[in-house]
Short mmCIF file of C-alpha atoms in Angstrom, two decimals:
data_model
loop_
_atom_site.label_atom_id
_atom_site.label_comp_id
_atom_site.label_asym_id
_atom_site.label_seq_id
_atom_site.Cartn_x
_atom_site.Cartn_y
_atom_site.Cartn_z
CA MET A 8 -59.32 125.32 -44.27
CA ALA A 9 -56.01 126.67 -43.03
CA LEU A 10 -55.51 129.57 -40.66
CA TYR A 11 -54.31 132.73 -42.43
CA LYS A 12 -52.68 135.68 -40.69
CA GLU A 13 -51.88 139.25 -41.78
CA LYS A 14 -54.13 138.98 -44.85
CA LEU A 15 -55.80 142.32 -44.10
CA LYS A 16 -52.44 144.09 -43.81
CA LYS A 17 -50.67 142.76 -46.87
CA GLY A 18 -51.83 142.51 -50.47
CA PHE A 19 -50.85 143.12 -54.07
CA ALA A 20 -51.89 145.50 -56.82
CA LEU A 21 -54.09 143.99 -59.54
CA PRO A 22 -54.29 145.97 -62.80
CA GLU A 23 -55.88 142.90 -64.48
CA CYS A 24 -56.03 139.10 -64.17
CA GLU A 25 -56.38 136.51 -66.96
CA LYS A 26 -59.16 133.92 -66.95
CA HIS A 27 -58.21 130.81 -64.95
CA PHE A 28 -59.60 128.26 -62.43
CA HIS A 29 -58.58 126.36 -59.28
CA ASP A 30 -59.41 122.97 -57.77
CA PHE A 31 -60.45 124.76 -54.57
CA ASP A 32 -62.56 127.72 -53.49
CA GLU A 33 -60.73 131.04 -53.56
CA THR A 34 -61.57 134.27 -51.74
CA TRP A 35 -60.55 137.80 -52.79
CA MET A 36 -60.48 140.54 -50.16
CA ILE A 37 -60.43 144.06 -51.62
CA LEU A 38 -58.04 146.15 -49.52
CA LYS A 39 -57.94 149.37 -51.59
CA GLY A 40 -59.43 151.05 -54.66
CA LYS A 41 -62.04 149.90 -57.16
CA GLY A 42 -62.07 147.27 -59.87
CA ASN A 43 -64.05 144.44 -61.34
CA GLY A 44 -64.17 140.67 -61.45
CA TYR A 45 -66.09 138.06 -63.39
CA TRP A 46 -66.65 134.33 -63.27
CA LEU A 47 -68.00 131.58 -65.53
CA ASP A 48 -69.95 128.99 -63.52
CA HIS A 49 -69.81 125.24 -64.14
CA GLU A 50 -72.26 125.60 -67.05
CA GLY A 51 -70.27 128.49 -68.57
CA LYS A 52 -72.69 131.30 -67.61
CA ARG A 53 -70.86 134.58 -66.98
CA GLU A 54 -71.49 137.00 -64.13
CA ASP A 55 -69.70 140.34 -63.53
CA PHE A 56 -68.99 142.02 -60.17
CA ASP A 57 -68.06 145.55 -59.18
CA LEU A 58 -65.41 145.34 -56.45
CA GLU A 59 -64.29 148.04 -54.03
CA GLU A 60 -62.44 148.45 -50.75
CA GLY A 61 -64.01 146.30 -48.03
CA ASP A 62 -65.64 143.77 -50.38
CA VAL A 63 -65.06 140.01 -50.08
CA TRP A 64 -65.52 138.00 -53.30
CA MET A 65 -65.82 134.20 -52.83
CA ILE A 66 -65.23 132.10 -55.96
CA PRO A 67 -66.33 128.42 -55.97
CA ALA A 68 -63.93 125.67 -57.07
CA GLY A 69 -63.94 125.21 -60.84
CA TYR A 70 -65.40 128.64 -61.64
CA GLU A 71 -63.24 130.27 -64.28
CA HIS A 72 -62.61 133.83 -63.15
CA GLY A 73 -60.50 136.91 -63.73
CA SER A 74 -60.47 140.71 -63.86
CA GLU A 75 -60.50 142.60 -67.17
CA GLY A 76 -60.28 146.11 -65.69
CA PRO A 77 -60.02 148.93 -65.95
CA ASN A 78 -59.08 148.85 -62.28
CA SER A 79 -58.00 151.89 -60.30
CA LYS A 80 -54.26 152.37 -59.86
CA ASP A 81 -54.54 151.57 -56.14
CA PHE A 82 -56.74 148.48 -56.64
CA THR A 83 -55.18 146.08 -54.11
CA ILE A 84 -56.39 142.62 -53.17
CA SER A 85 -55.40 139.79 -50.83
CA THR A 86 -56.43 136.18 -51.50
CA PHE A 87 -56.71 132.92 -49.64
CA ILE A 88 -57.76 129.44 -50.66
CA GLY A 89 -60.34 127.03 -49.29
CA THR A 90 -60.17 123.29 -48.74
CA GLN A 91 -57.72 121.44 -50.96
CA ALA A 92 -59.38 118.07 -51.54
CA PRO A 93 -57.21 114.96 -52.11
CA GLY A 94 -55.95 114.98 -55.69
CA SER A 95 -56.07 118.76 -56.07
CA HIS A 96 -53.48 120.57 -58.16
CA PRO A 97 -50.99 122.69 -56.21
CA PRO A 98 -52.16 126.32 -55.96
CA LYS A 99 -51.54 128.28 -59.20
CA HIS A 100 -53.52 129.35 -62.28
CA TYR A 101 -54.95 126.54 -64.44
CA TYR A 102 -56.80 126.79 -67.75
CA VAL A 103 -59.74 124.67 -68.93
CA GLU A 104 -58.39 124.84 -72.49
CA GLU A 105 -55.22 123.04 -71.34
CA GLU A 106 -56.48 120.80 -68.49
CA GLY A 107 -59.66 119.62 -70.19
CA TYR A 108 -61.76 119.45 -67.00
CA ILE A 109 -63.69 121.62 -64.56
CA PRO A 110 -63.56 120.57 -60.87
CA MET A 111 -66.62 120.57 -58.65
CA LEU A 112 -66.70 120.11 -54.86
CA GLN A 113 -69.66 118.13 -53.51
CA LEU A 114 -71.08 117.59 -50.04
CA VAL A 115 -70.77 113.97 -48.96
CA LYS A 116 -72.46 112.93 -45.71
CA HIS A 117 -70.86 110.11 -43.72
CA SER A 118 -72.71 108.43 -40.88
CA SER A 119 -71.01 108.97 -37.52
CA GLU A 120 -71.26 107.59 -34.01
CA ARG A 121 -69.04 110.32 -32.61
CA TYR A 122 -71.48 111.36 -29.91
CA THR A 123 -73.26 108.09 -29.35
CA VAL A 124 -72.71 106.33 -26.05
CA ASN A 125 -70.72 103.09 -26.17
CA SER A 126 -72.99 100.89 -24.08
CA SER A 127 -70.12 98.52 -23.30
CA ILE A 128 -68.25 101.25 -21.39
CA PRO A 129 -69.70 101.92 -17.92
CA GLU A 130 -70.19 105.47 -16.66
CA THR A 131 -67.97 104.84 -13.64
CA MET A 132 -64.80 102.86 -13.12
CA LYS A 133 -62.35 101.73 -10.46
CA GLY A 134 -59.31 103.92 -9.80
CA LEU A 135 -56.47 103.63 -7.34
CA ILE A 136 -55.76 106.84 -5.45
CA PHE A 137 -53.45 107.98 -2.65
CA ILE A 138 -56.05 109.57 -0.40
CA GLU A 139 -53.53 110.83 2.16
CA LYS A 140 -49.88 110.40 3.03
CA GLY A 141 -49.08 106.70 3.24
CA LYS A 142 -52.60 105.50 2.44
CA ALA A 143 -53.95 104.06 -0.82
CA ALA A 144 -57.58 103.31 -1.64
CA ILE A 145 -59.71 102.09 -4.53
CA GLN A 146 -62.55 104.42 -5.45
CA GLU A 147 -65.32 104.73 -8.00
CA GLU A 148 -64.84 107.65 -10.37
CA PRO A 149 -66.21 108.84 -13.74
CA THR A 150 -65.01 106.98 -16.81
CA PRO A 151 -63.27 109.37 -19.23
CA ASN A 152 -64.63 110.07 -22.70
CA CYS A 153 -62.56 109.79 -25.85
CA GLU A 154 -61.41 113.13 -27.32
CA ALA A 155 -59.80 114.26 -30.54
CA GLY A 156 -56.18 113.15 -30.73
CA HIS A 157 -56.68 110.51 -28.01
CA LEU A 158 -57.31 106.82 -27.52
CA LEU A 159 -59.78 105.48 -24.97
CA CYS A 160 -58.56 102.16 -23.61
CA LYS A 161 -59.52 99.49 -21.11
CA THR A 162 -56.68 98.52 -18.80
CA LEU A 163 -55.52 94.91 -19.01
CA PHE A 164 -52.42 95.12 -16.78
CA SER A 165 -50.69 97.92 -14.91
CA GLY A 166 -47.31 97.77 -13.21
CA ILE A 167 -46.09 99.43 -10.02
CA THR A 168 -43.17 101.79 -10.44
CA ASN A 169 -41.68 100.92 -7.06
CA GLY A 170 -39.39 103.86 -6.38
CA THR A 171 -41.53 106.59 -7.91
CA GLU A 172 -44.79 105.42 -6.38
CA ARG A 173 -43.32 104.92 -2.93
CA ASN A 174 -41.81 108.39 -3.19
CA VAL A 175 -45.25 109.87 -3.95
CA LEU A 176 -47.05 107.70 -1.40
CA THR A 177 -44.74 108.67 1.46
CA GLY A 178 -44.39 112.37 0.66
CA GLY A 179 -41.02 112.33 -1.11
CA SER A 180 -39.61 114.70 -3.70
CA TYR A 181 -42.19 113.72 -6.33
CA ALA A 182 -45.19 114.03 -4.02
CA LYS A 183 -48.14 116.27 -4.81
CA PRO A 184 -50.95 117.43 -2.52
CA TRP A 185 -53.24 114.55 -1.63
CA PRO A 186 -55.36 113.03 -2.99
CA SER A 187 -53.01 112.14 -5.84
CA ARG A 188 -52.07 109.22 -8.03
CA SER A 189 -48.95 107.87 -9.64
CA GLY A 190 -47.89 105.25 -12.16
CA TYR A 191 -46.89 105.20 -15.81
CA GLN A 192 -46.95 101.52 -16.78
CA VAL A 193 -50.25 100.55 -18.40
CA VAL A 194 -51.14 97.90 -20.96
CA GLY A 195 -54.57 98.43 -22.46
CA GLN A 196 -56.92 97.48 -25.26
CA VAL A 197 -58.08 100.30 -27.53
CA LEU A 198 -61.86 100.83 -27.36
CA GLU A 199 -62.27 104.12 -29.21
CA VAL A 200 -60.06 106.17 -31.53
CA GLY A 201 -60.35 109.96 -31.45
CA ILE A 202 -60.53 112.28 -34.44
CA GLY A 203 -57.16 112.86 -36.08
CA VAL A 204 -55.55 109.68 -34.75
CA GLU A 205 -53.85 107.45 -37.32
CA GLY A 206 -52.16 104.08 -36.97
CA PHE A 207 -54.45 102.74 -34.21
CA LYS A 208 -57.80 100.97 -34.30
CA ALA A 209 -60.24 99.48 -31.82
CA GLY A 210 -58.94 96.15 -30.55
CA ASP A 211 -55.24 97.07 -30.67
CA THR A 212 -53.13 96.31 -27.60
CA ILE A 213 -50.98 99.26 -26.53
CA TYR A 214 -48.49 100.22 -23.85
CA SER A 215 -48.75 103.73 -22.41
CA GLY A 216 -45.94 105.44 -20.53
CA GLU A 217 -48.00 108.57 -19.96
CA HIS A 218 -48.84 109.28 -16.32
CA SER A 219 -52.32 107.76 -16.27
CA GLY A 220 -52.02 106.01 -12.91
CA HIS A 221 -53.84 102.77 -12.12
CA VAL A 222 -57.37 103.12 -13.49
CA GLU A 223 -59.82 100.75 -15.15
CA TYR A 224 -60.19 102.91 -18.27
CA PHE A 225 -57.76 105.56 -19.46
CA LYS A 226 -57.71 108.28 -22.08
CA VAL A 227 -54.28 108.88 -23.55
CA PRO A 228 -53.00 111.41 -26.14
CA VAL A 229 -51.22 110.01 -29.18
CA ILE A 230 -50.78 112.98 -31.54
CA PRO A 231 -47.33 114.62 -31.16
CA SER A 232 -47.18 117.89 -29.25
CA GLU A 233 -46.29 121.26 -30.78
CA ASP A 234 -42.57 120.53 -30.38
CA ASN A 235 -43.16 117.33 -32.44
CA LYS A 236 -42.34 115.16 -29.44
CA MET A 237 -44.02 111.78 -29.73
CA LYS A 238 -46.38 110.67 -26.98
CA LEU A 239 -45.33 107.60 -25.01
CA VAL A 240 -47.86 105.22 -26.54
CA ILE A 241 -46.84 102.25 -28.66
CA LYS A 242 -48.75 99.40 -30.28
CA LEU A 243 -47.55 96.04 -28.95
CA PRO A 244 -46.75 93.19 -31.34
CA GLY A 245 -48.37 89.85 -30.62
CA THR A 246 -44.97 88.38 -29.72
CA ILE A 247 -44.74 90.51 -26.57
CA GLU A 248 -46.32 89.13 -23.40
CA LYS A 249 -48.94 91.66 -22.28
CA LYS A 250 -48.24 91.02 -18.60
CA GLU A 251 -44.52 91.63 -19.09
CA ALA A 252 -45.19 94.87 -20.97
CA ALA A 253 -46.69 96.21 -17.72
CA LEU A 254 -43.09 96.81 -16.56
CA PHE A 255 -41.99 98.55 -19.75
CA GLY A 256 -41.90 101.90 -17.93
CA MET A 257 -39.09 100.91 -15.58
CA ALA A 258 -37.27 99.06 -18.36
CA ALA A 259 -37.54 102.10 -20.66
CA VAL A 260 -36.24 104.38 -17.89
CA ALA A 261 -33.24 102.08 -17.49
CA LEU A 262 -32.60 101.97 -21.23
CA HIS A 263 -32.88 105.77 -21.45
CA ASP A 264 -30.35 106.15 -18.62
CA VAL A 265 -27.85 103.82 -20.27
CA ARG A 266 -28.20 105.73 -23.53
CA ARG A 267 -27.82 109.08 -21.73
CA ALA A 268 -24.60 107.82 -20.16
CA GLY A 269 -23.20 106.79 -23.55
CA THR A 270 -22.28 103.33 -22.25
CA LYS A 271 -20.14 101.49 -24.77
CA LEU A 272 -18.18 98.34 -25.47
CA GLY A 273 -15.60 97.57 -22.77
CA ASP A 274 -16.78 100.16 -20.22
CA LYS A 275 -16.66 98.97 -16.62
CA VAL A 276 -20.09 99.68 -15.19
CA LEU A 277 -21.42 99.40 -11.64
CA VAL A 278 -25.15 99.39 -10.95
CA VAL A 279 -25.92 100.30 -7.33
CA GLY A 280 -29.27 98.79 -6.35
CA ALA A 281 -30.70 95.56 -7.76
CA GLY A 282 -34.37 96.51 -7.70
CA PRO A 283 -36.37 96.32 -10.93
CA VAL A 284 -34.80 99.45 -12.46
CA GLY A 285 -31.35 98.22 -11.45
CA GLN A 286 -31.99 94.82 -13.06
CA PHE A 287 -33.05 96.47 -16.31
CA THR A 288 -30.15 98.95 -16.17
CA ALA A 289 -27.68 96.09 -15.82
CA GLN A 290 -29.21 94.22 -18.77
CA ALA A 291 -29.30 97.34 -20.97
CA ALA A 292 -25.69 98.22 -20.14
CA GLN A 293 -24.57 94.66 -20.82
CA ALA A 294 -26.32 94.84 -24.21
CA THR A 295 -23.96 97.69 -25.16
CA GLY A 296 -20.94 95.45 -24.54
CA ALA A 297 -20.07 96.92 -21.16
CA ILE A 298 -18.56 94.83 -18.34
CA VAL A 299 -21.34 95.07 -15.77
CA SER A 300 -21.29 94.64 -12.00
CA ILE A 301 -24.28 95.06 -9.69
CA CYS A 302 -24.45 95.48 -5.91
CA ASP A 303 -27.18 95.43 -3.27
CA ILE A 304 -27.72 94.49 0.37
CA ASN A 305 -30.46 92.04 -0.70
CA VAL A 306 -28.93 88.67 -1.64
CA LYS A 307 -32.14 87.42 -3.33
CA ARG A 308 -32.02 90.36 -5.71
CA LEU A 309 -28.38 89.64 -6.50
CA ASP A 310 -29.31 86.02 -7.22
CA LYS A 311 -31.99 87.30 -9.59
CA ALA A 312 -29.35 89.36 -11.40
CA GLY A 313 -27.35 86.16 -11.78
CA GLU A 314 -30.36 84.46 -13.39
CA LEU A 315 -30.49 87.37 -15.84
CA GLY A 316 -26.85 86.85 -16.84
CA ILE A 317 -25.11 89.55 -14.80
CA GLY A 318 -21.83 87.89 -13.88
CA HIS A 319 -20.34 90.25 -11.29
CA ARG A 320 -22.52 90.61 -8.18
CA PHE A 321 -21.53 92.10 -4.83
CA LYS A 322 -23.10 92.68 -1.46
CA SER A 323 -22.80 96.35 -0.46
CA GLU A 324 -23.59 96.39 3.25
CA THR A 325 -20.19 96.69 4.98
CA ASP A 326 -16.87 98.44 4.38
CA GLU A 327 -15.40 95.04 3.55
CA ASP A 328 -18.08 94.60 0.88
CA TRP A 329 -17.20 97.94 -0.65
CA ALA A 330 -13.50 97.07 -0.57
CA LYS A 331 -14.28 94.06 -2.78
CA ILE A 332 -16.31 96.27 -5.11
CA SER A 333 -13.43 98.73 -5.26
CA ASP A 334 -10.97 95.96 -6.09
CA HIS A 335 -13.12 95.11 -9.10
CA GLY A 336 -13.04 98.73 -10.29
CA PRO A 337 -12.38 101.49 -10.88
CA PHE A 338 -15.58 101.93 -12.86
CA ASP A 339 -16.10 104.16 -15.88
CA ILE A 340 -19.80 104.62 -15.06
CA VAL A 341 -21.81 104.13 -11.88
CA PHE A 342 -25.62 104.06 -11.99
CA GLU A 343 -27.15 104.97 -8.61
CA ASP A 344 -30.48 103.11 -8.69
CA SER A 345 -30.95 102.45 -4.97
CA GLY A 346 -32.03 105.83 -3.57
CA ALA A 347 -29.79 105.19 -0.55
CA ASP A 348 -27.01 107.48 0.69
CA MET A 349 -24.23 106.00 -1.42
CA PHE A 350 -22.33 108.99 -2.74
CA ASP A 351 -19.45 108.76 -0.29
CA LYS A 352 -18.97 105.08 -1.12
CA ILE A 353 -18.98 105.86 -4.83
CA LEU A 354 -16.84 109.02 -4.76
CA GLY A 355 -14.79 108.73 -1.57
CA PHE A 356 -13.46 111.66 0.46
CA ASP A 357 -11.02 114.32 -0.71
CA ARG A 358 -8.13 112.43 -2.33
CA GLN A 359 -9.25 109.11 -0.91
CA ARG A 360 -10.86 107.63 -3.97
CA GLY A 361 -14.11 105.73 -4.14
CA VAL A 362 -15.00 103.17 -6.79
CA LEU A 363 -15.34 105.60 -9.71
CA LYS A 364 -12.39 106.22 -12.01
CA ASN A 365 -10.95 109.64 -12.78
CA GLN A 366 -13.30 111.59 -15.08
CA GLY A 367 -15.90 108.90 -14.56
CA LYS A 368 -19.67 109.34 -14.84
CA LEU A 369 -22.17 109.09 -12.01
CA VAL A 370 -25.74 108.63 -13.28
CA VAL A 371 -28.31 109.59 -10.63
CA ILE A 372 -31.62 107.84 -11.21
CA ALA A 373 -33.42 107.06 -7.94
CA GLY A 374 -35.52 109.98 -6.71
CA ARG A 375 -34.56 111.93 -3.60
CA LYS A 376 -35.00 115.44 -2.23
CA ASP A 377 -31.36 116.45 -1.88
CA VAL A 378 -28.03 115.20 -3.17
CA GLY A 379 -24.90 115.74 -1.11
CA TYR A 380 -21.36 114.63 -1.83
CA ASN A 381 -17.81 115.57 -0.91
CA PHE A 382 -16.89 118.40 -3.26
CA ASN A 383 -13.14 117.75 -3.14
CA ALA A 384 -13.66 114.12 -4.08
CA GLY A 385 -15.73 115.20 -7.06
CA GLN A 386 -13.27 117.90 -8.03
CA PHE A 387 -10.14 115.78 -7.73
CA SER A 388 -11.70 113.07 -9.88
CA GLU A 389 -13.28 115.58 -12.32
CA LEU A 390 -16.61 113.90 -11.74
CA GLU A 391 -19.37 114.04 -14.37
CA ILE A 392 -22.87 113.82 -12.87
CA ILE A 393 -25.73 112.92 -15.19
CA HIS A 394 -29.39 113.29 -14.34
CA ALA A 395 -31.91 111.37 -16.42
CA SER A 396 -35.66 111.85 -16.47
CA HIS A 397 -38.29 109.33 -17.61
CA PHE A 398 -37.85 108.17 -21.23
CA GLU A 399 -38.73 109.02 -24.83
CA PHE A 400 -40.69 107.31 -27.59
CA ASP A 401 -37.52 106.07 -29.29
CA ASP A 402 -36.55 104.33 -26.03
CA LEU A 403 -39.88 102.50 -26.16
CA GLU A 404 -39.33 101.45 -29.77
CA GLN A 405 -35.85 100.12 -28.98
CA LEU A 406 -37.12 98.38 -25.84
CA VAL A 407 -39.81 96.52 -27.80
CA ARG A 408 -37.12 95.38 -30.24
CA LEU A 409 -34.72 94.24 -27.49
CA VAL A 410 -37.39 92.44 -25.48
CA ASP A 411 -38.70 90.74 -28.62
CA ALA A 412 -35.16 89.57 -29.37
CA GLY A 413 -34.65 88.28 -25.81
CA VAL A 414 -31.82 90.73 -25.11
CA ILE A 415 -33.70 92.35 -22.22
CA LYS A 416 -35.79 89.97 -20.12
CA ILE A 417 -38.85 91.22 -18.25
CA GLY A 418 -40.52 88.03 -17.00
CA PRO A 419 -37.95 87.05 -14.32
CA VAL A 420 -38.31 90.48 -12.69
CA ILE A 421 -42.05 89.94 -12.07
CA GLN A 422 -42.57 88.61 -8.55
CA ASP A 423 -46.25 89.32 -7.80
CA VAL A 424 -49.26 89.29 -10.12
CA VAL A 425 -52.15 90.66 -8.09
CA PRO A 426 -55.82 91.43 -8.87
CA ILE A 427 -56.48 95.14 -8.55
CA GLN A 428 -58.90 94.44 -5.69
CA ASP A 429 -55.87 93.54 -3.52
CA ALA A 430 -53.85 96.63 -4.45
CA VAL A 431 -54.24 98.42 -1.11
CA GLN A 432 -52.37 95.64 0.71
CA ILE A 433 -49.60 95.88 -1.88
CA TYR A 434 -49.21 99.61 -1.18
CA ASP A 435 -49.11 98.91 2.56
CA ARG A 436 -46.16 96.61 1.84
CA LEU A 437 -44.58 99.21 -0.44
CA ARG A 438 -44.83 101.75 2.39
CA ASP A 439 -43.66 99.52 5.27
CA ALA A 440 -41.46 96.84 3.69
CA PRO A 441 -40.39 97.95 0.21
CA ASP A 442 -37.66 95.31 -0.02
CA ASP A 443 -40.37 92.61 0.10
CA LEU A 444 -41.68 93.75 -3.27
CA PHE A 445 -39.98 93.40 -6.62
CA GLY A 446 -41.76 93.52 -9.97
CA THR A 447 -45.50 93.86 -9.26
CA VAL A 448 -48.26 93.70 -11.87
CA PHE A 449 -51.97 94.36 -11.29
CA THR A 450 -54.52 92.42 -13.36
CA TRP A 451 -57.76 94.19 -14.36
CA GLU A 452 -59.60 91.46 -16.26
#
């Protein structure tokens, strides 16, 4: 039954009402005056009612009813309807003489295991947590229960989000009070489907971009929020490698950033930083028809970009390196994916130009606490700075399509596939030697 508001404040005068019926229960609330009502039950037996202010008259579905009067001049009622079963007529007056039927609602009991315990799901599970600054640990914690509007899933693979998770681990701009957790790249198998969820069933393989962290079992919402924004959960087709989907978060961030920048055919694009997000940014930009260059101080990462089809690759360690990058520009769009202090190299100083063209776009992706740049350089070039945050469901849908078509490649970016039991050592490396890591996937099976 729907929620009704203001029904006790608003109503309508009822001098009389012809005999009719509905496919649903109807309730009359008498707001003022005195009058009468009658109904004919399913067998045709009539019953009359005296109605006055304060009364509530509830009429079952299929009962013909009306009011013959005389009703007082101020007889005022307000009405609302009950459950509209599938196949019901839209609300209005219907007549047995014309319709040739009388509806009847019946109680149907369906067996349910809503509150039974799924014996295959343990009461506790493994979860990775940042217990203090710079320190990760695996702990036992309660397994979540499925709720209305949610899926309960078992994790198959989860991927490290290198920049974001290192930021949180080391107390950067994204950090929260410890203990805390991070991570939004999870591939799971659906175990239970909550009330109200459609389009998913037990056994489905899904990717979740919600911030679940690295846990053995996760509960994730799938029903859109009040602003109709879709949750970041998508069913994976069988053609997608489950292990590769564990890096869909970083790939979707990159795709979202390229779409935010409006990258188009013929644009000269520079991607600063050839980590996983940079690799996906370069591929996504190239898919738009842009002329893409990528730079980094790590030659192995540049070689990887070459394997992925990025033709223009530059070291970016010395002034001479940046002079070569500049000679290849100026660039319409620069994506800053490294997190390093690169703004002076990109923008230049005062009227001494950097590598970005006049009225060019600088897309800031990698997390940091503060951004500083030479104001005159930005003003003289009429710089446009774009911030992008996470991704949306449509980015996920497009990513699945592009990966399935081989336009964006995930597999070559995966460097380490590690059982979750060894995760603490991985986070020690992420803290102390982040350049040693690339695409990292945890296995949970």
